[in-house]
Amino acid sequence: MTEKLIIFDTTLRDGEQSPGASMTRDEKLRIARQLERLRVDVIEAGFAASSNGDFEAVRCIADAIKDSTVCSLSRANDRDISRAAEALKGAANARIHTFIATSPLHMEKKLRMTPEEVLEQARLSVRFARNLVAGVEFSPEDGYRSDMDFLCRVLEAVITAGASTINVPDTVGYAVPELYGNFIKTLRERIPNSDKAIWSVHCHNDLGMAVANSLAGVKIGGARQVECTINGLGERAGNCSLEEVVMAVKTRKDYFGLEVGIDTHHIVAASRMVSQTTGFVVQPNKAVVGANAFAHASGIHQDGVLKARDTYEIMRAEDVGWSANKIVLGKLSGRNAFKQRLLELGAALDSETAINTAFTRFKELADRKSEIFDEDILALVSDESVTPEREHYGLVSLSQHSETGERPHASVVFTVGGQEVRGESDGNGPVDASLKAIEQHVRSGAEMVLYSVNAISGSTESQGEVTVRLQNSGRVVNGVGADPDIVVASAKAYLSALNKLQDKSDRVAAQG
Ligand code: KIV
Ligand code: ZN
């Protein structure tokens, strides 16, 4: 029988650690549902002890998800582990993923612990976790830069203590494929009880090799779990990308000889959902999920593809869900059809009020735009005004005037905690004027570190999707807004970012 490669998705934990990518509980739940549709084996839902918000997110996901194992990260201490176990109580299959750093640099400078203290804490934590849940995973943080002899001792001890998965992180993205693959192989050969655990790879992308390193860990090292994120989302240059690793193993089954349980037809929808929720835009030439990944732009390619598609295509666009990119609903579609499409897209809204608000927005959009695509619907449900209980700032109306040779002027009416206010300002352009009009009232003092506009579905009829990244007192947040009018989309994105800055809930950093 063909061996299985376990896909462990950490978009909601390691992906979320990317500055500005933090998600609300409901956003995380929506993505978790999409990951379950993708048939991801393990969903790392968060880091329960890091904040009350993350505890709630892990708890909700554990209660809702039945087909995938739900996992919480936890530092190697009893308090964190108890908190993770409590959040996971409702899970059909629960896993605690506990970690402690093992590299000389991290132990000395960050933990200020001796290697023997680290070994003992790792062992005791795994034993404690194993008494609370059946599935315990252990990660030696910065494992790849750890001393081999010491790492062997730690990993042997935690397997004896009950860890059933051993994950070897390349925390800082320093590895190269052959060396990383051999590193895992050596660990498995030298540790006497290594066959009692499943070996896992966790690679960061600082040198652009996260996918290659993970695949080498599988092929050379014999790892049977890959930790990855949708779109490769993650801190700095990100994590190993789920869609790339899955499609590599599927497309080159002749080489890897492994099965993956992922239903690849939901990949593109998952990619869009993560990008629209976090505001992290997918680059057009990104493998598998980039807008150009299957576009045969050059004449030679087009000719070849028309004659025989495998002249230039190694995967079928439909197999990863690109065929979903079609007109799905129109002006005459009813509420039931709309609700059904939300369900199919894995974007079901929980309350009837939210569905009604989203449906009204859909009708308004359909009046302005004849063709409604899946992307439009996903953008619509990502819009915070659909769940107004989360909204401190909300857009009411916007008017602006711009003319060649004149300085643009904008007037924006928006709500602040339910009260309507109006801001007016000039600016370099209509977007600048509109955002200045808002800032005039709010006085957030935040610095804008990114502003980007993206056409959701390609043509000038498309909705513009705007991402605004704000930084204030060390916090970075992303706001996303979509509208056929990009000035309105910009105002929505700005208000969305201000809403996130407003939410002051602090977190403990996983690798802090
Ligand atoms: O990169 C890393 O080391 C991690 C661990 C917490 C597993 O994300
Ligand atoms: Zn990581």
Short mmCIF file of C-alpha atoms and ligand atoms in Angstrom, two decimals:
data_model
loop_
_atom_site.label_atom_id
_atom_site.label_comp_id
_atom_site.label_asym_id
_atom_site.label_seq_id
_atom_site.Cartn_x
_atom_site.Cartn_y
_atom_site.Cartn_z
CA MET A 1 0.00 0.00 0.00
CA THR A 2 1.23 3.54 -0.81
CA GLU A 3 2.35 5.48 2.26
CA LYS A 4 0.52 8.68 3.16
CA LEU A 5 2.03 12.13 3.57
CA ILE A 6 0.25 13.99 6.37
CA ILE A 7 -0.58 17.61 5.56
CA PHE A 8 -0.43 19.80 8.66
CA ASP A 9 -1.70 23.30 7.94
CA THR A 10 -0.50 26.13 10.16
CA THR A 11 -2.00 29.12 8.30
CA LEU A 12 -4.02 29.99 11.40
CA ARG A 13 -1.00 29.85 13.72
CA ASP A 14 2.38 30.36 12.02
CA GLY A 15 0.75 32.11 9.06
CA GLU A 16 -1.07 34.43 11.40
CA GLN A 17 2.22 35.40 13.08
CA SER A 18 3.04 37.39 9.96
CA PRO A 19 2.79 41.08 10.98
CA GLY A 20 -0.62 42.38 9.95
CA ALA A 21 -2.11 38.94 9.23
CA SER A 22 -3.91 38.53 12.53
CA MET A 23 -7.45 37.24 12.10
CA THR A 24 -10.60 37.41 14.17
CA ARG A 25 -12.21 34.29 15.60
CA ASP A 26 -14.88 34.25 12.89
CA GLU A 27 -12.34 34.70 10.12
CA LYS A 28 -10.29 31.84 11.51
CA LEU A 29 -13.34 29.63 11.76
CA ARG A 30 -14.25 30.34 8.14
CA ILE A 31 -10.74 29.44 7.00
CA ALA A 32 -10.72 26.31 9.20
CA ARG A 33 -13.92 25.16 7.49
CA GLN A 34 -12.27 25.66 4.13
CA LEU A 35 -9.23 23.67 5.30
CA GLU A 36 -11.55 20.86 6.36
CA ARG A 37 -13.11 20.91 2.88
CA LEU A 38 -9.60 20.67 1.48
CA ARG A 39 -9.23 17.56 3.70
CA VAL A 40 -6.20 18.85 5.48
CA ASP A 41 -5.14 16.17 8.01
CA VAL A 42 -4.21 18.53 10.85
CA ILE A 43 -5.28 22.16 11.36
CA GLU A 44 -3.11 24.13 13.75
CA ALA A 45 -5.84 26.52 14.86
CA GLY A 46 -3.74 28.84 17.00
CA PHE A 47 -1.76 29.22 20.18
CA ALA A 48 -4.43 29.00 22.88
CA ALA A 49 -2.38 30.47 25.72
CA SER A 50 -1.22 33.50 23.72
CA SER A 51 -4.41 35.54 24.21
CA ASN A 52 -8.06 35.16 25.14
CA GLY A 53 -8.94 35.78 21.50
CA ASP A 54 -6.76 32.94 20.30
CA PHE A 55 -8.08 30.63 23.03
CA GLU A 56 -11.62 31.34 21.79
CA ALA A 57 -10.60 30.77 18.17
CA VAL A 58 -9.03 27.39 18.98
CA ARG A 59 -12.07 26.43 21.08
CA CYS A 60 -14.56 27.35 18.33
CA ILE A 61 -12.57 25.52 15.66
CA ALA A 62 -12.17 22.44 17.89
CA ASP A 63 -15.96 22.40 18.42
CA ALA A 64 -16.81 22.89 14.72
CA ILE A 65 -14.29 20.74 12.85
CA LYS A 66 -14.90 17.01 12.73
CA ASP A 67 -12.86 15.59 9.85
CA SER A 68 -9.44 17.11 10.55
CA THR A 69 -7.37 16.86 13.73
CA VAL A 70 -7.37 20.23 15.51
CA CYS A 71 -4.12 21.30 17.12
CA SER A 72 -2.99 24.10 19.41
CA LEU A 73 0.57 25.31 19.79
CA SER A 74 1.87 25.55 23.33
CA ARG A 75 5.16 26.51 24.92
CA ALA A 76 6.71 23.76 26.99
CA ASN A 77 5.14 24.64 30.34
CA ASP A 78 2.17 23.27 32.28
CA ARG A 79 0.11 26.46 32.14
CA ASP A 80 0.24 26.75 28.34
CA ILE A 81 -0.39 23.04 27.90
CA SER A 82 -3.43 23.06 30.23
CA ARG A 83 -4.83 26.04 28.38
CA ALA A 84 -4.37 24.27 25.03
CA ALA A 85 -6.05 21.12 26.36
CA GLU A 86 -8.98 23.15 27.66
CA ALA A 87 -9.46 24.90 24.31
CA LEU A 88 -9.32 21.55 22.52
CA LYS A 89 -11.88 19.81 24.77
CA GLY A 90 -14.58 19.69 22.08
CA ALA A 91 -12.33 18.34 19.31
CA ALA A 92 -13.09 15.01 17.67
CA ASN A 93 -9.32 14.56 17.32
CA ALA A 94 -7.07 16.84 19.36
CA ARG A 95 -3.35 17.45 19.26
CA ILE A 96 -1.09 19.55 21.45
CA HIS A 97 2.01 20.84 19.72
CA THR A 98 4.56 21.82 22.33
CA PHE A 99 7.95 23.36 21.63
CA ILE A 100 11.12 24.64 23.22
CA ALA A 101 14.25 25.99 21.57
CA THR A 102 17.27 23.67 21.41
CA SER A 103 19.91 25.62 19.45
CA PRO A 104 22.86 26.96 21.50
CA LEU A 105 22.01 30.51 20.44
CA HIS A 106 18.34 30.32 21.46
CA MET A 107 19.00 28.44 24.72
CA GLU A 108 21.67 30.86 25.87
CA LYS A 109 20.40 34.20 24.58
CA LYS A 110 16.62 33.76 24.56
CA LEU A 111 15.74 31.15 27.15
CA ARG A 112 18.80 31.67 29.40
CA MET A 113 18.62 27.98 30.23
CA THR A 114 21.28 25.27 30.21
CA PRO A 115 20.90 22.39 27.73
CA GLU A 116 20.12 19.99 30.63
CA GLU A 117 17.31 22.28 31.85
CA VAL A 118 15.88 22.45 28.33
CA LEU A 119 15.99 18.66 27.97
CA GLU A 120 14.21 18.17 31.30
CA GLN A 121 11.54 20.79 30.52
CA ALA A 122 10.87 19.22 27.12
CA ARG A 123 10.52 15.76 28.64
CA LEU A 124 8.23 16.86 31.49
CA SER A 125 6.05 18.97 29.20
CA VAL A 126 5.48 16.15 26.74
CA ARG A 127 4.63 13.81 29.63
CA PHE A 128 2.19 16.38 31.04
CA ALA A 129 0.54 16.93 27.63
CA ARG A 130 0.31 13.20 26.99
CA ASN A 131 -1.84 12.86 30.11
CA LEU A 132 -4.32 15.37 28.69
CA VAL A 133 -4.62 14.43 24.99
CA ALA A 134 -3.76 11.40 22.89
CA GLY A 135 -1.84 13.25 20.16
CA VAL A 136 1.29 15.12 21.24
CA GLU A 137 3.71 16.73 18.83
CA PHE A 138 7.08 18.09 19.91
CA SER A 139 9.20 20.69 18.09
CA PRO A 140 12.75 21.63 19.00
CA GLU A 141 12.60 25.25 17.92
CA ASP A 142 15.56 26.26 15.73
CA GLY A 143 16.11 22.51 15.52
CA TYR A 144 18.12 22.69 12.31
CA ARG A 145 20.77 24.90 13.98
CA SER A 146 20.96 22.65 17.06
CA ASP A 147 23.82 20.37 18.02
CA MET A 148 23.13 16.90 16.59
CA ASP A 149 24.17 14.95 19.71
CA PHE A 150 22.08 17.13 22.01
CA LEU A 151 19.10 17.06 19.66
CA CYS A 152 19.22 13.25 19.53
CA ARG A 153 19.09 13.12 23.35
CA VAL A 154 16.14 15.53 23.53
CA LEU A 155 14.14 13.80 20.83
CA GLU A 156 14.75 10.32 22.24
CA ALA A 157 13.56 11.57 25.65
CA VAL A 158 10.35 13.17 24.32
CA ILE A 159 9.46 10.09 22.27
CA THR A 160 9.85 8.00 25.44
CA ALA A 161 7.65 10.56 27.24
CA GLY A 162 4.87 10.06 24.67
CA ALA A 163 5.36 12.39 21.69
CA SER A 164 3.87 10.70 18.63
CA THR A 165 5.05 13.33 16.12
CA ILE A 166 8.50 14.89 16.01
CA ASN A 167 8.70 18.08 14.00
CA VAL A 168 12.09 19.50 13.00
CA PRO A 169 11.81 23.24 12.34
CA ASP A 170 14.16 25.22 10.20
CA THR A 171 12.93 28.24 12.15
CA VAL A 172 15.07 30.84 10.40
CA GLY A 173 15.02 29.38 6.86
CA TYR A 174 18.75 28.61 6.86
CA ALA A 175 18.67 25.06 5.47
CA VAL A 176 19.40 23.86 1.94
CA PRO A 177 17.57 20.81 0.57
CA GLU A 178 20.24 18.12 0.58
CA LEU A 179 21.59 19.07 4.01
CA TYR A 180 18.12 19.34 5.58
CA GLY A 181 17.06 15.99 4.10
CA ASN A 182 20.20 14.36 5.48
CA PHE A 183 19.71 16.06 8.85
CA ILE A 184 16.31 14.35 9.26
CA LYS A 185 17.75 11.06 7.97
CA THR A 186 20.61 11.17 10.50
CA LEU A 187 18.21 11.93 13.37
CA ARG A 188 16.00 9.00 12.40
CA GLU A 189 18.99 6.67 12.08
CA ARG A 190 20.66 7.69 15.34
CA ILE A 191 17.67 7.88 17.68
CA PRO A 192 16.92 4.35 18.94
CA ASN A 193 13.14 4.85 19.32
CA SER A 194 12.70 7.03 16.20
CA ASP A 195 10.33 4.47 14.66
CA LYS A 196 7.79 5.21 17.45
CA ALA A 197 7.08 8.68 16.02
CA ILE A 198 6.03 10.25 12.75
CA TRP A 199 8.68 12.67 11.53
CA SER A 200 7.64 16.08 10.35
CA VAL A 201 9.25 18.98 8.49
CA HIS A 202 8.64 22.68 9.16
CA CYS A 203 10.56 25.04 6.91
CA HIS A 204 10.65 28.81 6.64
CA ASN A 205 11.26 30.52 3.34
CA ASP A 206 13.96 33.10 4.07
CA LEU A 207 16.17 31.82 1.23
CA GLY A 208 13.20 30.83 -0.96
CA MET A 209 13.78 27.12 -0.29
CA ALA A 210 10.99 26.20 2.15
CA VAL A 211 9.17 23.94 -0.33
CA ALA A 212 12.40 22.38 -1.67
CA ASN A 213 13.69 21.79 1.87
CA SER A 214 10.39 20.23 2.98
CA LEU A 215 10.35 17.92 -0.03
CA ALA A 216 13.97 16.90 0.64
CA GLY A 217 12.99 16.17 4.25
CA VAL A 218 10.34 13.85 2.85
CA LYS A 219 12.38 12.22 0.10
CA ILE A 220 15.82 11.97 1.71
CA GLY A 221 14.87 12.13 5.38
CA GLY A 222 11.76 9.95 5.31
CA ALA A 223 9.49 12.57 6.96
CA ARG A 224 5.81 11.75 6.62
CA GLN A 225 4.29 15.06 7.73
CA VAL A 226 4.76 18.46 6.13
CA GLU A 227 3.86 21.67 7.97
CA CYS A 228 2.74 24.36 5.57
CA THR A 229 0.45 27.33 5.04
CA ILE A 230 -1.93 28.47 2.31
CA ASN A 231 -0.10 30.85 -0.07
CA GLY A 232 3.04 30.25 2.01
CA LEU A 233 1.76 32.87 4.47
CA GLY A 234 4.05 33.40 7.43
CA GLU A 235 6.52 35.60 9.21
CA ARG A 236 9.24 37.27 7.13
CA ALA A 237 9.41 35.38 3.79
CA GLY A 238 6.75 32.94 4.96
CA ASN A 239 6.38 29.20 5.43
CA CYS A 240 6.35 26.25 3.07
CA SER A 241 3.38 26.69 0.75
CA LEU A 242 0.66 24.03 1.03
CA GLU A 243 -0.47 24.24 -2.57
CA GLU A 244 3.07 23.87 -3.93
CA VAL A 245 4.05 20.96 -1.75
CA VAL A 246 0.76 19.12 -2.37
CA MET A 247 0.85 19.61 -6.14
CA ALA A 248 4.54 18.60 -6.28
CA VAL A 249 3.85 15.32 -4.49
CA LYS A 250 0.74 14.66 -6.60
CA THR A 251 2.22 15.67 -9.95
CA ARG A 252 5.50 13.83 -9.31
CA LYS A 253 4.03 10.74 -7.69
CA ASP A 254 6.41 8.79 -9.92
CA TYR A 255 9.26 10.29 -7.84
CA PHE A 256 7.80 10.71 -4.33
CA GLY A 257 5.63 7.58 -4.33
CA LEU A 258 3.31 9.01 -1.66
CA GLU A 259 -0.43 9.68 -1.30
CA VAL A 260 -1.84 12.98 -0.08
CA GLY A 261 -5.44 13.15 1.10
CA ILE A 262 -6.03 16.75 -0.06
CA ASP A 263 -9.02 17.50 -2.30
CA THR A 264 -7.09 19.83 -4.57
CA HIS A 265 -10.25 21.25 -6.19
CA HIS A 266 -10.61 23.61 -3.21
CA ILE A 267 -7.07 25.00 -3.36
CA VAL A 268 -7.79 28.20 -5.31
CA ALA A 269 -10.81 29.06 -3.14
CA ALA A 270 -8.69 28.55 -0.02
CA SER A 271 -5.94 30.73 -1.45
CA ARG A 272 -8.38 33.55 -2.23
CA MET A 273 -10.04 33.30 1.13
CA VAL A 274 -6.72 33.60 2.97
CA SER A 275 -5.52 36.44 0.79
CA GLN A 276 -8.79 38.40 1.07
CA THR A 277 -8.98 37.86 4.81
CA THR A 278 -5.41 38.85 5.60
CA GLY A 279 -4.78 41.41 2.87
CA PHE A 280 -1.69 39.50 1.74
CA VAL A 281 -2.01 39.63 -2.03
CA VAL A 282 -0.87 36.59 -4.06
CA GLN A 283 1.81 37.48 -6.62
CA PRO A 284 0.58 36.82 -10.21
CA ASN A 285 3.41 34.40 -11.02
CA LYS A 286 3.01 32.38 -7.79
CA ALA A 287 3.01 28.65 -8.56
CA VAL A 288 -0.42 26.97 -8.58
CA VAL A 289 -2.51 29.87 -7.21
CA GLY A 290 -1.06 32.95 -8.95
CA ALA A 291 -3.30 34.58 -11.57
CA ASN A 292 -0.78 33.69 -14.31
CA ALA A 293 0.01 30.17 -13.09
CA PHE A 294 -2.03 28.61 -15.87
CA ALA A 295 -2.25 31.54 -18.29
CA HIS A 296 -0.51 30.73 -21.56
CA ALA A 297 0.28 34.26 -22.57
CA SER A 298 2.87 33.70 -25.25
CA GLY A 299 1.70 32.85 -28.76
CA ILE A 300 3.86 29.73 -28.99
CA HIS A 301 2.50 28.37 -25.75
CA GLN A 302 -1.11 29.09 -26.72
CA ASP A 303 -0.65 27.29 -30.00
CA GLY A 304 0.94 24.31 -28.25
CA VAL A 305 -1.73 24.14 -25.58
CA LEU A 306 -4.51 24.24 -28.18
CA LYS A 307 -2.94 21.33 -30.10
CA ALA A 308 -2.22 19.21 -27.03
CA ARG A 309 -2.46 20.68 -23.56
CA ASP A 310 0.38 18.64 -22.05
CA THR A 311 2.89 20.37 -24.36
CA TYR A 312 3.13 23.10 -21.72
CA GLU A 313 0.79 22.09 -18.87
CA ILE A 314 1.91 19.66 -16.20
CA MET A 315 -1.19 20.13 -14.04
CA ARG A 316 -4.78 20.84 -14.99
CA ALA A 317 -6.11 24.21 -13.86
CA GLU A 318 -9.48 22.61 -13.04
CA ASP A 319 -7.80 20.18 -10.64
CA VAL A 320 -6.77 23.00 -8.32
CA GLY A 321 -10.09 24.84 -8.62
CA TRP A 322 -9.45 27.42 -11.33
CA SER A 323 -12.65 26.47 -13.12
CA ALA A 324 -14.49 28.06 -10.20
CA ASN A 325 -13.43 31.38 -11.71
CA LYS A 326 -16.69 31.94 -13.56
CA ILE A 327 -19.81 34.02 -13.34
CA VAL A 328 -21.80 32.37 -10.61
CA LEU A 329 -24.65 34.66 -9.68
CA GLY A 330 -26.43 37.64 -11.16
CA LYS A 331 -28.95 40.33 -10.43
CA LEU A 332 -31.86 37.89 -10.42
CA SER A 333 -30.33 35.33 -8.08
CA GLY A 334 -32.31 34.81 -4.90
CA ARG A 335 -31.29 34.62 -1.27
CA ASN A 336 -31.25 30.81 -1.29
CA ALA A 337 -28.93 30.63 -4.30
CA PHE A 338 -26.69 33.18 -2.61
CA LYS A 339 -26.67 31.24 0.67
CA GLN A 340 -25.94 28.01 -1.19
CA ARG A 341 -23.00 29.58 -3.03
CA LEU A 342 -21.58 30.83 0.29
CA LEU A 343 -21.78 27.26 1.55
CA GLU A 344 -20.08 25.88 -1.56
CA LEU A 345 -17.30 28.45 -1.17
CA GLY A 346 -16.80 27.43 2.46
CA ALA A 347 -17.80 30.95 3.45
CA ALA A 348 -21.11 30.27 5.22
CA LEU A 349 -22.11 33.06 7.59
CA ASP A 350 -23.25 32.07 11.03
CA SER A 351 -26.12 34.45 11.77
CA GLU A 352 -29.25 35.20 9.73
CA THR A 353 -28.53 38.93 10.24
CA ALA A 354 -25.10 38.53 8.65
CA ILE A 355 -26.60 36.60 5.71
CA ASN A 356 -29.25 39.28 5.21
CA THR A 357 -26.68 42.09 5.31
CA ALA A 358 -24.40 40.21 2.91
CA PHE A 359 -27.35 39.51 0.59
CA THR A 360 -28.33 43.20 0.54
CA ARG A 361 -24.70 44.07 -0.30
CA PHE A 362 -24.75 41.42 -3.01
CA LYS A 363 -27.89 42.94 -4.57
CA GLU A 364 -26.34 46.42 -4.44
CA LEU A 365 -23.23 45.06 -6.11
CA ALA A 366 -25.23 43.18 -8.77
CA ASP A 367 -26.97 46.46 -9.65
CA ARG A 368 -23.61 48.07 -10.32
CA LYS A 369 -21.78 45.12 -11.84
CA SER A 370 -23.39 42.73 -14.29
CA GLU A 371 -21.13 39.74 -13.65
CA ILE A 372 -20.57 38.50 -10.14
CA PHE A 373 -17.64 36.13 -9.62
CA ASP A 374 -16.75 33.90 -6.69
CA GLU A 375 -14.04 36.41 -5.77
CA ASP A 376 -16.71 39.13 -5.45
CA ILE A 377 -18.72 36.98 -3.09
CA LEU A 378 -15.69 36.16 -0.97
CA ALA A 379 -14.74 39.84 -0.81
CA LEU A 380 -18.26 40.65 0.24
CA VAL A 381 -18.28 38.28 3.20
CA SER A 382 -14.81 39.43 4.23
CA ASP A 383 -16.24 42.94 4.49
CA GLU A 384 -16.53 43.83 8.16
CA SER A 385 -19.76 45.72 7.71
CA VAL A 386 -21.46 42.33 7.21
CA THR A 387 -20.80 41.63 10.88
CA PRO A 388 -21.25 45.16 12.29
CA GLU A 389 -20.83 44.04 15.90
CA ARG A 390 -17.05 44.01 15.25
CA GLU A 391 -17.07 47.45 13.77
CA HIS A 392 -16.01 50.56 15.67
CA TYR A 393 -15.51 52.60 12.51
CA GLY A 394 -17.81 52.08 9.51
CA LEU A 395 -18.21 53.86 6.19
CA VAL A 396 -21.55 55.58 5.54
CA SER A 397 -20.90 57.59 2.38
CA LEU A 398 -18.15 59.23 0.44
CA SER A 399 -18.05 61.93 -2.18
CA GLN A 400 -15.01 63.35 -3.84
CA HIS A 401 -14.19 65.74 -6.62
CA SER A 402 -11.16 65.51 -8.84
CA GLU A 403 -10.42 67.28 -12.07
CA THR A 404 -7.27 67.75 -14.13
CA GLY A 405 -5.32 70.70 -12.77
CA GLU A 406 -7.41 70.94 -9.56
CA ARG A 407 -6.50 69.67 -6.09
CA PRO A 408 -8.89 66.79 -5.27
CA HIS A 409 -11.29 67.20 -2.36
CA ALA A 410 -13.17 64.50 -0.44
CA SER A 411 -15.97 64.43 2.09
CA VAL A 412 -16.41 61.20 4.05
CA VAL A 413 -19.26 60.33 6.41
CA PHE A 414 -18.45 57.44 8.74
CA THR A 415 -19.48 56.08 12.12
CA VAL A 416 -17.33 56.11 15.23
CA GLY A 417 -18.82 53.80 17.85
CA GLY A 418 -22.25 54.23 16.26
CA GLN A 419 -22.07 58.06 15.97
CA GLU A 420 -21.96 59.61 12.51
CA VAL A 421 -19.18 62.08 11.79
CA ARG A 422 -18.07 63.88 8.63
CA GLY A 423 -14.49 64.57 7.60
CA GLU A 424 -13.37 66.84 4.76
CA SER A 425 -9.95 67.20 3.23
CA ASP A 426 -7.89 68.00 0.17
CA GLY A 427 -5.23 65.59 -0.97
CA ASN A 428 -2.75 64.71 -3.69
CA GLY A 429 -5.35 62.45 -5.26
CA PRO A 430 -8.91 61.37 -4.41
CA VAL A 431 -7.68 58.42 -2.31
CA ASP A 432 -5.27 60.60 -0.37
CA ALA A 433 -7.99 63.22 0.20
CA SER A 434 -10.47 60.58 1.44
CA LEU A 435 -8.08 58.95 3.87
CA LYS A 436 -6.95 62.35 5.18
CA ALA A 437 -10.63 63.25 5.70
CA ILE A 438 -11.01 60.16 7.92
CA GLU A 439 -7.71 60.68 9.74
CA GLN A 440 -8.63 64.27 10.49
CA HIS A 441 -11.28 62.95 12.90
CA VAL A 442 -9.72 59.75 14.11
CA ARG A 443 -6.21 61.09 14.73
CA SER A 444 -4.81 57.58 15.01
CA GLY A 445 -1.30 58.82 14.31
CA ALA A 446 -0.67 55.50 12.53
CA GLU A 447 1.94 55.30 9.81
CA MET A 448 0.84 53.79 6.51
CA VAL A 449 3.43 51.20 5.53
CA LEU A 450 1.62 49.69 2.55
CA TYR A 451 -1.15 50.67 0.17
CA SER A 452 -2.02 48.35 -2.69
CA VAL A 453 -4.87 48.01 -5.20
CA ASN A 454 -5.72 44.81 -6.98
CA ALA A 455 -8.49 44.13 -9.53
CA ILE A 456 -10.46 41.19 -8.10
CA SER A 457 -11.51 39.72 -11.41
CA GLY A 458 -9.30 41.19 -14.07
CA SER A 459 -11.23 43.82 -16.07
CA THR A 460 -12.06 47.49 -15.44
CA GLU A 461 -15.56 46.30 -14.46
CA SER A 462 -13.94 44.46 -11.61
CA GLN A 463 -14.13 45.40 -7.96
CA GLY A 464 -10.93 46.97 -6.73
CA GLU A 465 -9.54 45.29 -3.65
CA VAL A 466 -7.43 47.60 -1.55
CA THR A 467 -5.03 46.62 1.22
CA VAL A 468 -3.85 49.20 3.72
CA ARG A 469 -1.17 48.29 6.26
CA LEU A 470 -0.87 50.58 9.28
CA GLN A 471 1.76 50.63 11.97
CA ASN A 472 1.28 52.18 15.38
CA SER A 473 3.26 51.72 18.61
CA GLY A 474 4.93 48.58 17.31
CA ARG A 475 1.69 46.98 16.09
CA VAL A 476 1.11 46.25 12.41
CA VAL A 477 -2.38 45.63 11.02
CA ASN A 478 -3.80 45.07 7.55
CA GLY A 479 -7.17 46.37 6.45
CA VAL A 480 -8.89 45.16 3.29
CA GLY A 481 -11.76 46.80 1.41
CA ALA A 482 -13.46 45.97 -1.88
CA ASP A 483 -15.73 48.05 -4.08
CA PRO A 484 -16.14 48.78 -7.80
CA ASP A 485 -15.05 52.33 -6.86
CA ILE A 486 -11.42 52.14 -5.70
CA VAL A 487 -11.70 55.36 -3.66
CA VAL A 488 -14.53 53.77 -1.66
CA ALA A 489 -12.55 50.52 -1.44
CA SER A 490 -9.61 52.53 -0.06
CA ALA A 491 -11.76 54.22 2.59
CA LYS A 492 -13.18 50.82 3.61
CA ALA A 493 -9.68 49.34 3.83
CA TYR A 494 -8.46 52.26 5.93
CA LEU A 495 -11.42 51.98 8.33
CA SER A 496 -10.93 48.21 8.52
CA ALA A 497 -7.28 48.71 9.53
CA LEU A 498 -8.35 51.31 12.12
CA ASN A 499 -10.85 48.77 13.53
CA LYS A 500 -8.03 46.29 13.96
CA LEU A 501 -5.79 48.88 15.65
CA GLN A 502 -8.71 49.63 17.93
CA ASP A 503 -8.79 45.99 19.09
CA LYS A 504 -6.02 46.17 21.67
CA SER A 505 -5.96 42.51 22.72
CA ASP A 506 -2.33 41.59 23.24
CA ARG A 507 -0.72 38.30 22.42
CA VAL A 508 2.31 36.44 23.58
CA ALA A 509 4.64 35.85 20.62
CA ALA A 510 5.17 32.16 19.85
CA GLN A 511 8.86 32.60 19.23
CA GLY A 512 9.41 35.47 21.62
O1 KIV B 1 9.38 27.91 13.12
C1 KIV B 1 9.27 27.39 14.23
O2 KIV B 1 10.24 27.01 14.88
C2 KIV B 1 7.92 27.23 14.77
C3 KIV B 1 7.82 26.39 15.99
C4 KIV B 1 7.03 27.07 17.05
C5 KIV B 1 7.28 25.05 15.62
O3 KIV B 1 6.97 27.71 14.21
ZN ZN B 2 7.50 28.29 12.15
#
